[in-house]
Coordinates of C-alpha atoms in Angstrom, one line a residue:
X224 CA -24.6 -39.6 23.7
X225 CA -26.5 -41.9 21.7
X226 CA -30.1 -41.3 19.9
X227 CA -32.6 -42.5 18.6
X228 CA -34.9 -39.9 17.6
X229 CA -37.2 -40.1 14.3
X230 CA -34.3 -38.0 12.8
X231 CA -32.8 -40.9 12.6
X232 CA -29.5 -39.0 14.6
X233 CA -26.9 -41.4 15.4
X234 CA -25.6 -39.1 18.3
X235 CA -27.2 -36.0 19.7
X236 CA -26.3 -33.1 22.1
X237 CA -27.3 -29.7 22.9
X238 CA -25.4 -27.5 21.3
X239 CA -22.3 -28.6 18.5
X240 CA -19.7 -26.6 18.0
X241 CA -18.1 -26.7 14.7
X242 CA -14.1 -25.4 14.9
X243 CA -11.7 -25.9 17.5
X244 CA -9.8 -22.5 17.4
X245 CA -10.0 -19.4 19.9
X246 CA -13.7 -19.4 19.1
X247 CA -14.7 -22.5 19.0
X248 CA -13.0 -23.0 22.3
X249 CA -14.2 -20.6 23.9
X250 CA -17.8 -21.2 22.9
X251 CA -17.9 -24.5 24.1
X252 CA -16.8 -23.6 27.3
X253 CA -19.0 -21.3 27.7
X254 CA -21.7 -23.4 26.5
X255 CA -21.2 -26.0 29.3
X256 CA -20.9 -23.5 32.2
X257 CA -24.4 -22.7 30.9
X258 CA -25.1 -26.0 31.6
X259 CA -25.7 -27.5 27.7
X260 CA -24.0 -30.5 27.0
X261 CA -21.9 -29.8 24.3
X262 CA -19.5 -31.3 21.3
X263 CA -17.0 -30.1 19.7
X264 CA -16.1 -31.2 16.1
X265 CA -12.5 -30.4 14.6
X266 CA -11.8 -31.6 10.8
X267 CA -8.3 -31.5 11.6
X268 CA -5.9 -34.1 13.5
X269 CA -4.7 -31.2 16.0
X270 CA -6.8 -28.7 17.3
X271 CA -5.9 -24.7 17.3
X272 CA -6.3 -24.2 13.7
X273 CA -4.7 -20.3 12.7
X274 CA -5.6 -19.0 16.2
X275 CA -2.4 -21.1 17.7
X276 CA 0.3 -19.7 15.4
X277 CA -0.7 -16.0 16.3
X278 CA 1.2 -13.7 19.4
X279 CA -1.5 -14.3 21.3
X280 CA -1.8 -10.2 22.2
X281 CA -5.7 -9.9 23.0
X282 CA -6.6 -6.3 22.0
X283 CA -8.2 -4.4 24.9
X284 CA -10.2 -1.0 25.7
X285 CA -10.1 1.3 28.9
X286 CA -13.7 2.8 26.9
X287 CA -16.1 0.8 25.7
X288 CA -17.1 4.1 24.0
X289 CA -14.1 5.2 22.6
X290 CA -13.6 2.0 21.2
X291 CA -16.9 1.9 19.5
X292 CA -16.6 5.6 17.8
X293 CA -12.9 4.1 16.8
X294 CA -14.8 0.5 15.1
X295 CA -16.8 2.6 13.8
X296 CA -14.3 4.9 12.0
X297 CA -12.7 1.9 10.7
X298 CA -15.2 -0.2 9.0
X299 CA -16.6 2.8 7.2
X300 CA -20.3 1.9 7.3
X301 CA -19.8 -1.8 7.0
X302 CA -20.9 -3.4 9.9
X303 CA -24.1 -2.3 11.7
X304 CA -23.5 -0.8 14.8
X305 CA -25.2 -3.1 17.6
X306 CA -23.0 -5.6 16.1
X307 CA -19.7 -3.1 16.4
X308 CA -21.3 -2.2 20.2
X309 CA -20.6 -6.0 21.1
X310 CA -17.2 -6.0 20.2
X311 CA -16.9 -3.0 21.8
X312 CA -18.3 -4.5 25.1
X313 CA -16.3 -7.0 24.6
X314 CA -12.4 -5.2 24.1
X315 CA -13.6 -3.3 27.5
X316 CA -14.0 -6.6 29.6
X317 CA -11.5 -9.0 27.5
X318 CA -8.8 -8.2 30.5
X319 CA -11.4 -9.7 33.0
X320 CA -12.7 -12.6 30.8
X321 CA -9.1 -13.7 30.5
X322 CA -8.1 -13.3 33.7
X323 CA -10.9 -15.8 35.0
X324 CA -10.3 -18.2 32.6
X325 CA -6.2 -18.4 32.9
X326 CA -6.5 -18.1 37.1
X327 CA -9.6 -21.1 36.9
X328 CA -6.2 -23.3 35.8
X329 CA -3.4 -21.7 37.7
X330 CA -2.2 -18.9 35.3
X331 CA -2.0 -15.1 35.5
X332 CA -2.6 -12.5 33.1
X333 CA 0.1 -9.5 32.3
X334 CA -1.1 -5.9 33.4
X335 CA 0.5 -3.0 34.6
X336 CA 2.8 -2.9 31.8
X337 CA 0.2 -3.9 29.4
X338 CA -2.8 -1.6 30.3
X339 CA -0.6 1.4 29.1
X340 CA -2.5 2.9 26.4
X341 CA -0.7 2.1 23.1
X342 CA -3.2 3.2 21.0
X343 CA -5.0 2.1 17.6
X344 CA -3.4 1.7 14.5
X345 CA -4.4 5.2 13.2
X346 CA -5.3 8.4 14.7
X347 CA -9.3 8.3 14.4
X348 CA -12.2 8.9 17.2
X349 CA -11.3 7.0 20.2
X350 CA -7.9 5.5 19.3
X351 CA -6.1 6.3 22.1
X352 CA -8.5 4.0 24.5
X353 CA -6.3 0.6 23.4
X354 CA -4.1 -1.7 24.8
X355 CA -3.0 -5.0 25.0
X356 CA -3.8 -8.7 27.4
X357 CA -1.6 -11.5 27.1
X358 CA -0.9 -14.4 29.1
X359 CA 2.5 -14.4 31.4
X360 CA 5.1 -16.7 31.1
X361 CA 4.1 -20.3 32.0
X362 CA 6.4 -21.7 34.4
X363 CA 7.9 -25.4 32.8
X364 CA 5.6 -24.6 29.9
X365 CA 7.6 -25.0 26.6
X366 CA 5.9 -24.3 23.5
X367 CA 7.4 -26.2 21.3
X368 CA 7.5 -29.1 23.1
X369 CA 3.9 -28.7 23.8
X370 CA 3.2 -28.1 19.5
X371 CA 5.9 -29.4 17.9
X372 CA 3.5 -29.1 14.5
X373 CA 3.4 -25.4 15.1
X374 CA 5.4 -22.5 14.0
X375 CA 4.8 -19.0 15.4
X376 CA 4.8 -16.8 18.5
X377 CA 4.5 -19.1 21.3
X378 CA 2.1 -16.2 22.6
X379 CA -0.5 -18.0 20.6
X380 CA 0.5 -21.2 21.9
X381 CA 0.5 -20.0 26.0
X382 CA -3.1 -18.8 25.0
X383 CA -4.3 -21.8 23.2
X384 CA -2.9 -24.1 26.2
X385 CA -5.0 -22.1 28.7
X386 CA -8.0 -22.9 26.5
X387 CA -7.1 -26.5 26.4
X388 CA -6.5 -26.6 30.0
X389 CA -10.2 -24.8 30.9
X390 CA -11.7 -27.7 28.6
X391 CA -10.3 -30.8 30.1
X392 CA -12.0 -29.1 33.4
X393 CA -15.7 -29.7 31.9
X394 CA -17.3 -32.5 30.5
X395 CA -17.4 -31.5 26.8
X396 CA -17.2 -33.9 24.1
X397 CA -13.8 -33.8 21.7
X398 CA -13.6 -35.4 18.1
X399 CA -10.9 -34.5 16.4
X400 CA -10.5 -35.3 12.4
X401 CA -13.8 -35.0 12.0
X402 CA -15.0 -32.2 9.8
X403 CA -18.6 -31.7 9.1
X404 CA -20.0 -31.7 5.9
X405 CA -23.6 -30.5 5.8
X406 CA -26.1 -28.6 8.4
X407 CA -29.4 -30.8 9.4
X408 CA -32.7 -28.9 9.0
X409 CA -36.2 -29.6 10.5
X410 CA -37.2 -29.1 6.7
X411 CA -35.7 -32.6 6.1
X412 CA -33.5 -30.9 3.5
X413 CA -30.2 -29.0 3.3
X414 CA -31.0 -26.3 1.3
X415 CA -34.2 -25.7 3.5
X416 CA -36.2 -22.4 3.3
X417 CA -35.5 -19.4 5.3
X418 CA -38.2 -20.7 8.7
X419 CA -36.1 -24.1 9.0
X420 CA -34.8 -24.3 11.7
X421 CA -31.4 -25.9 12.4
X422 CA -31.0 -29.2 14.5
X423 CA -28.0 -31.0 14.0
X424 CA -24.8 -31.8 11.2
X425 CA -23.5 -34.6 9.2
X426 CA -20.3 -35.3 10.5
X427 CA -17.4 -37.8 9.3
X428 CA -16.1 -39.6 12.4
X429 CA -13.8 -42.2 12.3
X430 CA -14.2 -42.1 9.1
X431 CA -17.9 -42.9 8.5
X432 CA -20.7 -40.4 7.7
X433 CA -22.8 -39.1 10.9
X434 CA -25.6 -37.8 12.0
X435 CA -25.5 -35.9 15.1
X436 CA -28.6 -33.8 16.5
X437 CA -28.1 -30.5 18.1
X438 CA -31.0 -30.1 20.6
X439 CA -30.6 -26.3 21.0
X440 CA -28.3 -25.1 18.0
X441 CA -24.8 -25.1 16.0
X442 CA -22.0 -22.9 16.7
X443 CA -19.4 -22.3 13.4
X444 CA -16.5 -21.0 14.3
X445 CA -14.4 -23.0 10.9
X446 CA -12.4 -20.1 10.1
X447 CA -12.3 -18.1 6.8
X448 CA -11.5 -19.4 3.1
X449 CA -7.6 -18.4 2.6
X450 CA -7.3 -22.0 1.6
X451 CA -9.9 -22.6 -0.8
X452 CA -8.3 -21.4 -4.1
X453 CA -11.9 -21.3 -5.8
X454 CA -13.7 -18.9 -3.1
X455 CA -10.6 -16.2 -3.5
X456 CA -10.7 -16.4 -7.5
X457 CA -14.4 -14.9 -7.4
X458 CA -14.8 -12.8 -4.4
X459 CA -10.7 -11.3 -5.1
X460 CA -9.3 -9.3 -8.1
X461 CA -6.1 -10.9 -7.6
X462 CA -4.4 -14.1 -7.8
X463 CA -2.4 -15.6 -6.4
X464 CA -2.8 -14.8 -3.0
X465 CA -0.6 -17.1 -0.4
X466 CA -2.3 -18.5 2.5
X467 CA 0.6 -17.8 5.3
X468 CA -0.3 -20.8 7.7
X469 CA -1.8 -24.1 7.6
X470 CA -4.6 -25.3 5.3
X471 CA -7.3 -26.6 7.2
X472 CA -9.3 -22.9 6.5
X473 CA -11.0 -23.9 3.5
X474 CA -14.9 -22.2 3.5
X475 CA -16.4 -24.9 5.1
X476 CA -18.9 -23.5 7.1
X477 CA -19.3 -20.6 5.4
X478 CA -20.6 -22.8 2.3
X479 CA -22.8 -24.6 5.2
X480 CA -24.5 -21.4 6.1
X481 CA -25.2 -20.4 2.2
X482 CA -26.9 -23.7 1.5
X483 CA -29.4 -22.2 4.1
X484 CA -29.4 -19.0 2.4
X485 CA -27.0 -16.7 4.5
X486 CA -26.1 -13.7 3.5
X487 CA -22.4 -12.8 3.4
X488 CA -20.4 -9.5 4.1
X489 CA -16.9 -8.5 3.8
X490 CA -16.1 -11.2 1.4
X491 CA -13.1 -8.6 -0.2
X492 CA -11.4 -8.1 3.2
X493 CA -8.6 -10.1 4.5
X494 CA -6.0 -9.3 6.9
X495 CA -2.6 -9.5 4.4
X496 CA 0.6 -8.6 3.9
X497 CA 3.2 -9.8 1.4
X498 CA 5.8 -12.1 1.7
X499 CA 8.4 -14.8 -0.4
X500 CA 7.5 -17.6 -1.9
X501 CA 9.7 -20.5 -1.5
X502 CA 10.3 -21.8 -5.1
X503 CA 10.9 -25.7 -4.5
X504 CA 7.5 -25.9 -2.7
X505 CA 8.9 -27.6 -0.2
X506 CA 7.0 -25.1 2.0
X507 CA 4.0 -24.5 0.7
X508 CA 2.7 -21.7 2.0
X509 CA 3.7 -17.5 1.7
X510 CA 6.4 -16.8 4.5
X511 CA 6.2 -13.1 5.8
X512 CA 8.5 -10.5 5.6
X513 CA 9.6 -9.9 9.0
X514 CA 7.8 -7.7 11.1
X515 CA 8.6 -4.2 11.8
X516 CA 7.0 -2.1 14.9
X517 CA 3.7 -0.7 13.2
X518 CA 3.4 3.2 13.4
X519 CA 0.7 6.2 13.6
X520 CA 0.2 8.1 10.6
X521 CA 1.1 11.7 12.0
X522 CA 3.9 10.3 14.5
X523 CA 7.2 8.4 13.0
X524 CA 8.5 7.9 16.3
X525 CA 7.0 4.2 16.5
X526 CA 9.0 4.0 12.8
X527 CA 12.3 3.3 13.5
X528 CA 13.1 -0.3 12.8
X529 CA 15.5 -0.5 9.7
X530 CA 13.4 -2.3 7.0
X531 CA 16.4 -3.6 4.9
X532 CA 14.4 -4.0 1.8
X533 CA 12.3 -2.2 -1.4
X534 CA 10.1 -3.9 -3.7
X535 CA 9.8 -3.6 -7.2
X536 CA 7.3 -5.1 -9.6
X537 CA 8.1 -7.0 -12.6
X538 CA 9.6 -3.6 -14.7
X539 CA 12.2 -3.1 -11.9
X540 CA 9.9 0.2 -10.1
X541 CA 8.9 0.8 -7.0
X542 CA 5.4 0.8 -6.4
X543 CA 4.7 1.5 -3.1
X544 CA 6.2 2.6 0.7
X545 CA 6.8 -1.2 1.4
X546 CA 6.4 0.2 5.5
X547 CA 2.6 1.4 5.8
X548 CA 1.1 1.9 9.5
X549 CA 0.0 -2.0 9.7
X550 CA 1.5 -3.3 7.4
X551 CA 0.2 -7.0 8.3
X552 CA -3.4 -5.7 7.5
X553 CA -2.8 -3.4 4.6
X554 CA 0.3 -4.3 2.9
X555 CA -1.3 -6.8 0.5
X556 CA -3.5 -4.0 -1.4
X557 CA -1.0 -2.5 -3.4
X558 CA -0.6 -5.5 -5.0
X559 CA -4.3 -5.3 -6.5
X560 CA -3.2 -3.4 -9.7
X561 CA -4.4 -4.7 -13.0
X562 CA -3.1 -3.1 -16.4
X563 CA -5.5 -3.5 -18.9
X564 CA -3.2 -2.4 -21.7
X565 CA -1.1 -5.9 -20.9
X566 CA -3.9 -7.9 -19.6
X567 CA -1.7 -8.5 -16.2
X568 CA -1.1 -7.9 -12.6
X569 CA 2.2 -6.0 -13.3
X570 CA 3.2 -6.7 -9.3
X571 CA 2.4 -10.2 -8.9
X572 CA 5.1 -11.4 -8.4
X573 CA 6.9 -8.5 -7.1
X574 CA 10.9 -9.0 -5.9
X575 CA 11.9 -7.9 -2.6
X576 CA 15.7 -6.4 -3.1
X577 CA 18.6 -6.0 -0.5
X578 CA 22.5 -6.1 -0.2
X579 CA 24.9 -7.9 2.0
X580 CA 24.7 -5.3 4.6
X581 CA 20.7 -5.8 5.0
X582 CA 21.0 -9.9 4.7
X583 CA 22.9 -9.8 7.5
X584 CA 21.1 -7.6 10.0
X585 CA 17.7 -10.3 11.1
X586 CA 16.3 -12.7 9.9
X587 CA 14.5 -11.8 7.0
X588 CA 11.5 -13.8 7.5
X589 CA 9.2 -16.0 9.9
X590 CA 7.3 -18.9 8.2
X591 CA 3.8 -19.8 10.6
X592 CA 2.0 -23.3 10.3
X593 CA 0.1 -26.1 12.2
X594 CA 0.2 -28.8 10.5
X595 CA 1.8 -32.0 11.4
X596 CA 5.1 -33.4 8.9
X597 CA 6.0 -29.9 7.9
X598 CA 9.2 -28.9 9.6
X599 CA 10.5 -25.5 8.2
X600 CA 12.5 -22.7 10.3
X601 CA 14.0 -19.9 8.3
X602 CA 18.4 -19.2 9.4
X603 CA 19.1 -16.6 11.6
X604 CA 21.3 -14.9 8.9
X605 CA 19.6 -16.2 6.0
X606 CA 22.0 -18.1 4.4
X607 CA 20.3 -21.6 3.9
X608 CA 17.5 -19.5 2.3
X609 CA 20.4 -18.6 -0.8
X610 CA 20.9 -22.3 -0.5
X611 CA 17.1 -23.5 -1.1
X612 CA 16.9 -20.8 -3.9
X613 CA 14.1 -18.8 -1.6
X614 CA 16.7 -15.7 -2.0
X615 CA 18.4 -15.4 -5.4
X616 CA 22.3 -13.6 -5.1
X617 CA 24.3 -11.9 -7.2
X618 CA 27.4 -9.8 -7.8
X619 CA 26.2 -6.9 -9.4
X620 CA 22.4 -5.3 -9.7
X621 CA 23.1 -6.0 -13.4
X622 CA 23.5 -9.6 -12.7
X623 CA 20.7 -9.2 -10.5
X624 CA 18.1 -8.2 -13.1
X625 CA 18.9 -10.9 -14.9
X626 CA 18.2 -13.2 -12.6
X627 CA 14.0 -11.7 -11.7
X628 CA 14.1 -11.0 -15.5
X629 CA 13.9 -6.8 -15.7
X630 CA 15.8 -4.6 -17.1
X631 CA 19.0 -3.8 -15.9
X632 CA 19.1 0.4 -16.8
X633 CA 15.6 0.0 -14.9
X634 CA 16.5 -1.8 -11.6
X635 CA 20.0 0.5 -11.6
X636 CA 17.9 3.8 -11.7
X637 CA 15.5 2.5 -9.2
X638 CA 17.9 1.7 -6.6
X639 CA 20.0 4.4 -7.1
X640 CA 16.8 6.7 -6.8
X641 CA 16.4 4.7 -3.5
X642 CA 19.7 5.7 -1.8
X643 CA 19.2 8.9 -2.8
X644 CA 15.9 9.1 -0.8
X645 CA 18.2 7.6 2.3
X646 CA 20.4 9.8 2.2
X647 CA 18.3 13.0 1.7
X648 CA 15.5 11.1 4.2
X649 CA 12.9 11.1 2.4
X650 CA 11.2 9.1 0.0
X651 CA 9.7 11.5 -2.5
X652 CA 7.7 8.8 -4.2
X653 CA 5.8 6.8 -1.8
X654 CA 6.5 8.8 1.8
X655 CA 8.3 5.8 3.9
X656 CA 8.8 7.1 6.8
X657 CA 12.5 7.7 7.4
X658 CA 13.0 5.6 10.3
X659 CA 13.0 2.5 8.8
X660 CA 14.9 3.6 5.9
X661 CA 18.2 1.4 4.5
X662 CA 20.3 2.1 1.5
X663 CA 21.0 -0.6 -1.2
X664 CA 25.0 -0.2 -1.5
X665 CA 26.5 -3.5 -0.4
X666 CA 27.4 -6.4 -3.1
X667 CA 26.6 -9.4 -3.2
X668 CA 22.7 -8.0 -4.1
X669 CA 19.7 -10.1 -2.9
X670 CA 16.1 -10.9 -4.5
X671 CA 13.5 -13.0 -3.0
X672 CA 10.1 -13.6 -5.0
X673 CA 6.9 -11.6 -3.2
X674 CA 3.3 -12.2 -3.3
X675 CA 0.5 -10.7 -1.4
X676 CA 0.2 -13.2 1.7
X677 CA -3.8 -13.7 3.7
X678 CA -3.0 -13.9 7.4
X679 CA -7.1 -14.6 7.7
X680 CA -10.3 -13.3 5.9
X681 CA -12.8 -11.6 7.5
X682 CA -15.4 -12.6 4.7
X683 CA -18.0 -15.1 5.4
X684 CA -21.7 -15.1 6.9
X685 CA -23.4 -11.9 8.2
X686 CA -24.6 -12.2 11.7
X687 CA -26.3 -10.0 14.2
X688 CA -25.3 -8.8 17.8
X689 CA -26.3 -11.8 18.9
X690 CA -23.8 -13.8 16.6
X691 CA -27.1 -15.7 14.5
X692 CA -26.4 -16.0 11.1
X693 CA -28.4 -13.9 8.4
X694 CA -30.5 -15.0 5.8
X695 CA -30.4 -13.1 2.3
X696 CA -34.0 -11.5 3.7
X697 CA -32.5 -10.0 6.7
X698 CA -33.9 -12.8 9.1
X699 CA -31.6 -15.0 11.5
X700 CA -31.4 -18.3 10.5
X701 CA -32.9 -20.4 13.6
X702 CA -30.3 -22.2 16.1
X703 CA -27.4 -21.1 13.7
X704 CA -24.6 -19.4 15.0
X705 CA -21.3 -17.9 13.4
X706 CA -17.8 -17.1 15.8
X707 CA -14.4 -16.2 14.8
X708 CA -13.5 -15.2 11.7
X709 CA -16.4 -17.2 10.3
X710 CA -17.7 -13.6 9.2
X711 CA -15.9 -11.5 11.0
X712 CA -17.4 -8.0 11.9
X713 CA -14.2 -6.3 10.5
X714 CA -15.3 -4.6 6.9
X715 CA -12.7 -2.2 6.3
X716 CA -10.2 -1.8 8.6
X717 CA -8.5 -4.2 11.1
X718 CA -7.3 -3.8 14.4
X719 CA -3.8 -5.5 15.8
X720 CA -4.6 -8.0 17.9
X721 CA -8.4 -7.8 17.5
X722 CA -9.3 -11.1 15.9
X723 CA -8.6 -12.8 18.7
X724 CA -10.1 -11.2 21.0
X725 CA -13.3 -11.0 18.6
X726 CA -13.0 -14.9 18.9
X727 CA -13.5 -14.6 22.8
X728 CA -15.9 -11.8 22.4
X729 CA -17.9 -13.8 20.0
X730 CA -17.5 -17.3 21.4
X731 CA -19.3 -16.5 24.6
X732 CA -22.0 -14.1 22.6
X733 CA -23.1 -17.4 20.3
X734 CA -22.8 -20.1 23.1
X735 CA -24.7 -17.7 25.6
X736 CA -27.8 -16.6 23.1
X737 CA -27.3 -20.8 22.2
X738 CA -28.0 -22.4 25.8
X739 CA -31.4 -20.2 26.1
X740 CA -32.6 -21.9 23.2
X741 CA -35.3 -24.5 24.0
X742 CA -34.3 -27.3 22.8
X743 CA -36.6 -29.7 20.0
X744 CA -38.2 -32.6 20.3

């Protein structure tokens, strides 16, 4: 849609959306079932962005109370409550949402088995209200074939398809490779006062510089930062921390919003684990450690998934039970350490350590991308990993400490200390839970390289319960909207499977409280 408004716009439209993930998708359907005519801007050449590679498991609530006295537990004071209250809401009627949107293009949504209440991640106020939504099998849908660029769960995929499928239903505007660069003010400036209000972006499309007016306001739903190596060295103790999947999540929009004075929250929290670090760079991002079934503190019986490895840090020790509850969420912050005396981050890297026996019971890990040209899948017994040099072998655990540079008395004592723990079942240092215990025993003796891994961060803009983004005075910047993990309301604690449906929840929050606005000029 063309314009020529005193602006000078080049294109205009009611509401633009910025990000074509979960979020991003969802807002701008929900934007043109409001009736707003709508565009959605993508910086990369492929749409989907982190949301694709992920299972896809949308986390749900029987309660919308329980859940609320449970997000509140978990984020500790963080996050205001209305704004916890809307996520709530949302985990109560995500089963609904879903279902609508998959049967408005011939899909159906898993239940009986799913509804079952699995529970929260640990044993606070309300935990026991939560389950999981996914998608069913697509007939003659193939994932692969569908993404070849993408590497993951094909739950993620089914999920994103469905979203894809729901948009070519409405008239909404796609550009793809077309990142935006700055937000337009009514101030005539980008760095506008708190009152300006927001009424368009500059754009790159087909490669030229754009100006394109948004007539009622601007959804970001660009992701988090886990790719912009400048952002994580000040907000984060520690560095390096791997991005595990794609690189288009670089602080875009979060920059946007500070021009305009947002305020930002959770800037320290990011959902991470740990994982290897392939040493060629052919892949260029951390690969996680495979996962093991979480488990609730106070119950082992969801622990009982061998985890063939330990870790030690760069004396040859332990340092920490290498199986926590979630370890996806939490597993990166043992890694934080700094010793003062050494002026170093004795665990970065750490080594992840196992014999023949445990290299040949899974795979060890599962690498997660979009991103066209990179083709990387990790051997089902882990043998062309020896051969790229991501896993280091040896005869002997002498040998072996040689090769990640400790000392060999020291890795000795700590393995040996290990298998004693196995065979007594219990780990008197760190408390792994027995279940997922594995002795160290078998030559030839494995090492792999380990770094704390970001899945996502949850840093970025503040907004309220109506998804409007914050200024530093507590005031909603005009027609600006966040969605997704664009400042996500998760401060402390993270829930499995709860970004995405926070993406849903707070996709159809912004583009709703964005099609009432009234629209300028």
């Amino acid at each position: 849609m063309a314009g020529t408004d005193t602006r000078n716009f080049d294109l205009q439209t009611d509401i633009v959306v910025a990000g074509y993930g979960f979020a991003g998708g969802v807002a701008a359907i929900e934007a043109a079932d409001a009736g707003a005519g709508v565009m959605l801007l993508e910086k990369m050449p492929d749409p989907g962005g982190i949301s694709i590679c992920s299972a896809g498991s949308m986390r749900s609530a029987h309660d919308a109370g329980e859940a609320f006295e449970y997000l509140r537990a978990t984020n500790a004071g963080r996050t205001p409550d209305d704004v916890l209250k809307v996520l709530a809401d949302g985990m109560a009627g995500i089963g609904d949402y879903l279902a609508k949107l998959a049967g408005a293009v011939g899909l159906t949504v898993s239940s009986a088995a799913n509804r079952q209440r699995s529970g929260g991640n640990y044993p606070l106020a309300g935990w026991q209200t939560f389950y999981h939504t996914l998608l069913d099998e697509i007939p003659g849908f193939d994932a692969e074939t569908a993404y070849p660029h993408v590497a993951g769960l094909a739950g993620g995929r089914r999920l994103f398809h469905m979203l894809e499928e729901n948009i070519k239903k409405r008239e909404i505007d796609i550009r793809l490779e077309s990142p935006v660069s700055k937000l337009i003010t009514d101030a005539g400036n980008h760095g506008g006062s708190g009152a300006a209000e927001v009424i368009g972006v500059e754009a790159s499309i087909d490669g030229k510089s754009t100006r394109i007016g948004a007539r009622k306001a601007v959804i970001l739903a660009t992701g988090g930062f886990e790719c912009d190596e400048d952002m994580k060295s000040q907000f984060w103790q520690m560095m390096p921390v791997l991005p595990a999947m794609g690189r288009q999540n670089t602080g875009d929009g979060i920059r946007m919003a500070q021009q305009l004075g947002a305020r930002l929250w959770h800037m320290w929290h990011y959902h991470g684990s740990y994982g290897l670090k392939d040493p060629s760079g052919d892949f260029p991002y951390g690969i996680r450690l495979k996962r093991l079934p979480d488990w609730v503190p106070g119950d082992d019986s969801r622990a009982r998934a061998e985890m063939v490895w330990i870790l030690v840090d760069r004396n040859g020790r332990r340092f920490m039970n290498e199986n926590p509850p979630y370890t996806q969420d939490t597993g990166a912050r043992n890694f934080e350490r700094f010793d003062p005396v050494t002026q170093s981050f004795p665990r970065l890297p750490a080594h992840m350590i196992c014999d023949e026996a445990g290299r040949k019971s899974y795979r060890l890990a599962d690498p997660c991308y979009n991103e066209r040209g990179l083709d990387f899948t990790w051997s089902e017994d882990n043998s062309a990993e020896i051969e790229k040099g991501i896993l280091q072998r040896a005869g002997t655990i002498g040998e072996l400490a040689a090769i990640i540079g400790v000392d060999a008395a020291d890795l000795n004592e700590t393995i040996e200390r290990w298998n004693r723990f196995c065979e007594a079942e219990r780990d008197q240092d760190f408390g792994r839970m027995p279940g997922s215990f594995a002795a160290i025993r078998t030559p030839p003796f494995y090492a792999g390289e380990v770094w704390p891994v970001v899945s996502n961060t949850q840093g970025g803009p503040e907004h309220d319960a109506s998804q409007r983004i914050i200024d530093v005075n507590g005031a909603p910047i005009p027609r600006l909207y966040a969605a997704g993990e664009m400042g996500s309301a998760f401060g402390h604690l993270y829930l499995s499977g709860s970004n995405i449906t926070e993406c849903f929840v707070t996709g159809r929050v912004a583009a709703r409280h964005a099609a009432e606005q009234t629209g300028f000029g």
